[in-house]
Amino acid sequence: MRRIFIIGILALFLVGAGTTIYAKSNSVQNLSDWYKDAFQQKSGLVGSLTAVELVTSLSEFNQFITGSKKSLDAMIAVLFDEKTSDVQSSIEMQHAEMVDELEETVAALQQDKFDEYVDELNIEAELTVEVEKMLEELLNE
């Protein structure tokens, strides 16, 4: 029995000593150190993943911008060609209209001057006939 009693007391002593040792140890510091280490590992992992995703996103954005720029350049070139063609067609139409108007004006002016010329010739011819008649009358007297 004495042995059981001694073993019990020893067991209680060891349990008390273990509790005292555990209580005297800085468990808060151990937990804090573990949290810092775990946080640094996870934050490093998150940081590297974020950096990789950021670089990938920027690369994709750059490709999108480059493609958009090429597409816009092509659209602007097509629009420029269309507008240039439209303006050139408009200018050619206006030129043709102006040439037609000028030709009509020239024809009208030529017709008017020709009519005036003919009228002048007729007047001259009448005057010549009248002068001849007068001379003839004068000479016949």
PDB file of C-alpha atoms in Angstrom:
ATOM      1  CA  MET A   1       0.000   0.000   0.000  1.00  0.00           C
ATOM      2  CA  ARG A   2       2.801   2.228   0.724  1.00  0.00           C
ATOM      3  CA  ARG A   3       3.907   1.828  -2.821  1.00  0.00           C
ATOM      4  CA  ILE A   4       0.560   2.888  -4.207  1.00  0.00           C
ATOM      5  CA  PHE A   5       0.565   5.842  -1.881  1.00  0.00           C
ATOM      6  CA  ILE A   6       4.060   6.847  -2.992  1.00  0.00           C
ATOM      7  CA  ILE A   7       3.167   6.322  -6.646  1.00  0.00           C
ATOM      8  CA  GLY A   8       0.009   8.460  -6.199  1.00  0.00           C
ATOM      9  CA  ILE A   9       1.935  11.216  -4.489  1.00  0.00           C
ATOM     10  CA  LEU A  10       4.591  11.046  -7.173  1.00  0.00           C
ATOM     11  CA  ALA A  11       1.919  11.169  -9.848  1.00  0.00           C
ATOM     12  CA  LEU A  12       0.327  14.193  -8.201  1.00  0.00           C
ATOM     13  CA  PHE A  13       3.742  15.804  -7.882  1.00  0.00           C
ATOM     14  CA  LEU A  14       4.503  15.216 -11.563  1.00  0.00           C
ATOM     15  CA  VAL A  15       1.096  16.520 -12.623  1.00  0.00           C
ATOM     16  CA  GLY A  16       1.572  19.598 -10.442  1.00  0.00           C
ATOM     17  CA  ALA A  17       5.087  20.122 -11.765  1.00  0.00           C
ATOM     18  CA  GLY A  18       3.916  19.726 -15.383  1.00  0.00           C
ATOM     19  CA  THR A  19       1.115  22.220 -14.847  1.00  0.00           C
ATOM     20  CA  THR A  20       3.509  24.631 -13.213  1.00  0.00           C
ATOM     21  CA  ILE A  21       6.001  24.257 -16.052  1.00  0.00           C
ATOM     22  CA  TYR A  22       3.256  24.718 -18.638  1.00  0.00           C
ATOM     23  CA  ALA A  23       1.841  27.713 -16.799  1.00  0.00           C
ATOM     24  CA  LYS A  24       5.293  29.288 -16.518  1.00  0.00           C
ATOM     25  CA  SER A  25       5.952  28.847 -20.234  1.00  0.00           C
ATOM     26  CA  ASN A  26       4.857  31.774 -22.408  1.00  0.00           C
ATOM     27  CA  SER A  27       2.079  30.147 -24.426  1.00  0.00           C
ATOM     28  CA  VAL A  28       0.932  33.523 -25.747  1.00  0.00           C
ATOM     29  CA  GLN A  29       4.376  34.138 -27.195  1.00  0.00           C
ATOM     30  CA  ASN A  30       4.430  30.661 -28.741  1.00  0.00           C
ATOM     31  CA  LEU A  31       1.010  31.264 -30.300  1.00  0.00           C
ATOM     32  CA  SER A  32       2.077  34.712 -31.486  1.00  0.00           C
ATOM     33  CA  ASP A  33       5.249  33.310 -33.068  1.00  0.00           C
ATOM     34  CA  TRP A  34       3.276  30.548 -34.773  1.00  0.00           C
ATOM     35  CA  TYR A  35       0.734  33.110 -36.084  1.00  0.00           C
ATOM     36  CA  LYS A  36       3.493  35.399 -37.390  1.00  0.00           C
ATOM     37  CA  ASP A  37       5.202  32.518 -39.204  1.00  0.00           C
ATOM     38  CA  ALA A  38       1.931  31.251 -40.666  1.00  0.00           C
ATOM     39  CA  PHE A  39       0.921  34.785 -41.686  1.00  0.00           C
ATOM     40  CA  GLN A  40       4.262  35.467 -43.353  1.00  0.00           C
ATOM     41  CA  GLN A  41       4.074  32.206 -45.305  1.00  0.00           C
ATOM     42  CA  LYS A  42       0.506  32.854 -46.452  1.00  0.00           C
ATOM     43  CA  SER A  43       1.096  36.525 -47.187  1.00  0.00           C
ATOM     44  CA  GLY A  44       4.172  35.631 -49.247  1.00  0.00           C
ATOM     45  CA  LEU A  45       2.126  33.085 -51.172  1.00  0.00           C
ATOM     46  CA  VAL A  46      -0.740  35.543 -51.690  1.00  0.00           C
ATOM     47  CA  GLY A  47       1.721  38.272 -52.698  1.00  0.00           C
ATOM     48  CA  SER A  48       3.409  36.084 -55.285  1.00  0.00           C
ATOM     49  CA  LEU A  49       0.066  34.904 -56.674  1.00  0.00           C
ATOM     50  CA  THR A  50      -1.151  38.508 -56.808  1.00  0.00           C
ATOM     51  CA  ALA A  51       1.999  39.603 -58.626  1.00  0.00           C
ATOM     52  CA  VAL A  52       1.652  36.778 -61.162  1.00  0.00           C
ATOM     53  CA  GLU A  53      -2.021  37.595 -61.766  1.00  0.00           C
ATOM     54  CA  LEU A  54      -1.244  41.303 -62.035  1.00  0.00           C
ATOM     55  CA  VAL A  55       1.478  40.694 -64.628  1.00  0.00           C
ATOM     56  CA  THR A  56      -0.819  38.312 -66.533  1.00  0.00           C
ATOM     57  CA  SER A  57      -3.704  40.811 -66.436  1.00  0.00           C
ATOM     58  CA  LEU A  58      -1.473  43.664 -67.589  1.00  0.00           C
ATOM     59  CA  SER A  59      -0.145  41.518 -70.412  1.00  0.00           C
ATOM     60  CA  GLU A  60      -3.674  40.607 -71.510  1.00  0.00           C
ATOM     61  CA  PHE A  61      -4.723  44.259 -71.248  1.00  0.00           C
ATOM     62  CA  ASN A  62      -1.739  45.286 -73.349  1.00  0.00           C
ATOM     63  CA  GLN A  63      -2.694  42.714 -75.993  1.00  0.00           C
ATOM     64  CA  PHE A  64      -6.286  43.976 -75.908  1.00  0.00           C
ATOM     65  CA  ILE A  65      -5.127  47.583 -76.359  1.00  0.00           C
ATOM     66  CA  THR A  66      -2.806  46.592 -79.207  1.00  0.00           C
ATOM     67  CA  GLY A  67      -5.586  44.666 -80.954  1.00  0.00           C
ATOM     68  CA  SER A  68      -8.027  47.505 -80.427  1.00  0.00           C
ATOM     69  CA  LYS A  69      -5.532  50.003 -81.823  1.00  0.00           C
ATOM     70  CA  LYS A  70      -4.995  47.880 -84.945  1.00  0.00           C
ATOM     71  CA  SER A  71      -8.746  47.471 -85.354  1.00  0.00           C
ATOM     72  CA  LEU A  72      -9.325  51.210 -84.951  1.00  0.00           C
ATOM     73  CA  ASP A  73      -6.520  51.990 -87.388  1.00  0.00           C
ATOM     74  CA  ALA A  74      -8.131  49.686 -89.954  1.00  0.00           C
ATOM     75  CA  MET A  75     -11.576  51.210 -89.390  1.00  0.00           C
ATOM     76  CA  ILE A  76     -10.170  54.739 -89.673  1.00  0.00           C
ATOM     77  CA  ALA A  77      -8.373  53.812 -92.912  1.00  0.00           C
ATOM     78  CA  VAL A  78     -11.597  52.380 -94.386  1.00  0.00           C
ATOM     79  CA  LEU A  79     -13.593  55.418 -93.264  1.00  0.00           C
ATOM     80  CA  PHE A  80     -10.923  57.755 -94.660  1.00  0.00           C
ATOM     81  CA  ASP A  81     -10.990  55.936 -98.005  1.00  0.00           C
ATOM     82  CA  GLU A  82     -14.802  56.061 -98.131  1.00  0.00           C
ATOM     83  CA  LYS A  83     -14.945  59.751 -97.260  1.00  0.00           C
ATOM     84  CA  THR A  84     -12.165  60.569 -99.725  1.00  0.00           C
ATOM     85  CA  SER A  85     -14.039  58.695-102.435  1.00  0.00           C
ATOM     86  CA  ASP A  86     -17.306  60.456-101.539  1.00  0.00           C
ATOM     87  CA  VAL A  87     -15.648  63.878-101.592  1.00  0.00           C
ATOM     88  CA  GLN A  88     -13.894  63.112-104.876  1.00  0.00           C
ATOM     89  CA  SER A  89     -17.196  61.962-106.428  1.00  0.00           C
ATOM     90  CA  SER A  90     -18.905  65.098-105.162  1.00  0.00           C
ATOM     91  CA  ILE A  91     -16.163  67.300-106.579  1.00  0.00           C
ATOM     92  CA  GLU A  92     -16.335  65.510-109.923  1.00  0.00           C
ATOM     93  CA  MET A  93     -20.140  65.919-110.020  1.00  0.00           C
ATOM     94  CA  GLN A  94     -19.866  69.622-109.206  1.00  0.00           C
ATOM     95  CA  HIS A  95     -17.136  69.983-111.835  1.00  0.00           C
ATOM     96  CA  ALA A  96     -19.305  68.287-114.448  1.00  0.00           C
ATOM     97  CA  GLU A  97     -22.274  70.491-113.498  1.00  0.00           C
ATOM     98  CA  MET A  98     -20.142  73.621-113.732  1.00  0.00           C
ATOM     99  CA  VAL A  99     -18.745  72.570-117.103  1.00  0.00           C
ATOM    100  CA  ASP A 100     -22.288  71.942-118.375  1.00  0.00           C
ATOM    101  CA  GLU A 101     -23.432  75.330-117.082  1.00  0.00           C
ATOM    102  CA  LEU A 102     -20.438  77.016-118.709  1.00  0.00           C
ATOM    103  CA  GLU A 103     -21.102  75.283-122.009  1.00  0.00           C
ATOM    104  CA  GLU A 104     -24.765  76.345-121.854  1.00  0.00           C
ATOM    105  CA  THR A 105     -23.719  79.896-121.041  1.00  0.00           C
ATOM    106  CA  VAL A 106     -21.186  79.937-123.865  1.00  0.00           C
ATOM    107  CA  ALA A 107     -23.798  78.575-126.262  1.00  0.00           C
ATOM    108  CA  ALA A 108     -26.328  81.159-125.103  1.00  0.00           C
ATOM    109  CA  LEU A 109     -23.796  83.969-125.386  1.00  0.00           C
ATOM    110  CA  GLN A 110     -22.702  82.793-128.805  1.00  0.00           C
ATOM    111  CA  GLN A 111     -26.309  82.578-129.936  1.00  0.00           C
ATOM    112  CA  ASP A 112     -27.029  86.059-128.602  1.00  0.00           C
ATOM    113  CA  LYS A 113     -23.929  87.532-130.252  1.00  0.00           C
ATOM    114  CA  PHE A 114     -24.640  85.676-133.462  1.00  0.00           C
ATOM    115  CA  ASP A 115     -28.183  87.034-133.483  1.00  0.00           C
ATOM    116  CA  GLU A 116     -26.819  90.531-132.836  1.00  0.00           C
ATOM    117  CA  TYR A 117     -24.270  90.043-135.602  1.00  0.00           C
ATOM    118  CA  VAL A 118     -26.961  88.908-137.999  1.00  0.00           C
ATOM    119  CA  ASP A 119     -29.118  91.852-136.974  1.00  0.00           C
ATOM    120  CA  GLU A 120     -26.180  94.182-137.577  1.00  0.00           C
ATOM    121  CA  LEU A 121     -25.583  92.627-140.988  1.00  0.00           C
ATOM    122  CA  ASN A 122     -29.235  93.030-141.844  1.00  0.00           C
ATOM    123  CA  ILE A 123     -29.136  96.677-140.740  1.00  0.00           C
ATOM    124  CA  GLU A 124     -25.990  97.259-142.775  1.00  0.00           C
ATOM    125  CA  ALA A 125     -27.548  95.562-145.759  1.00  0.00           C
ATOM    126  CA  GLU A 126     -30.676  97.692-145.419  1.00  0.00           C
ATOM    127  CA  LEU A 127     -28.526 100.807-145.029  1.00  0.00           C
ATOM    128  CA  THR A 128     -26.532  99.893-148.099  1.00  0.00           C
ATOM    129  CA  VAL A 129     -29.719  99.351-150.063  1.00  0.00           C
ATOM    130  CA  GLU A 130     -31.133 102.652-148.817  1.00  0.00           C
ATOM    131  CA  VAL A 131     -27.909 104.489-149.603  1.00  0.00           C
ATOM    132  CA  GLU A 132     -27.846 102.976-153.066  1.00  0.00           C
ATOM    133  CA  LYS A 133     -31.448 104.015-153.632  1.00  0.00           C
ATOM    134  CA  MET A 134     -30.710 107.517-152.478  1.00  0.00           C
ATOM    135  CA  LEU A 135     -27.645 107.713-154.690  1.00  0.00           C
ATOM    136  CA  GLU A 136     -29.574 106.352-157.556  1.00  0.00           C
ATOM    137  CA  GLU A 137     -32.298 108.888-157.015  1.00  0.00           C
ATOM    138  CA  LEU A 138     -29.757 111.656-156.730  1.00  0.00           C
ATOM    139  CA  LEU A 139     -27.995 110.580-159.825  1.00  0.00           C
ATOM    140  CA  ASN A 140     -31.169 110.166-161.754  1.00  0.00           C
ATOM    141  CA  GLU A 141     -32.257 113.657-161.089  1.00  0.00           C
TER     142      GLU A 141
END
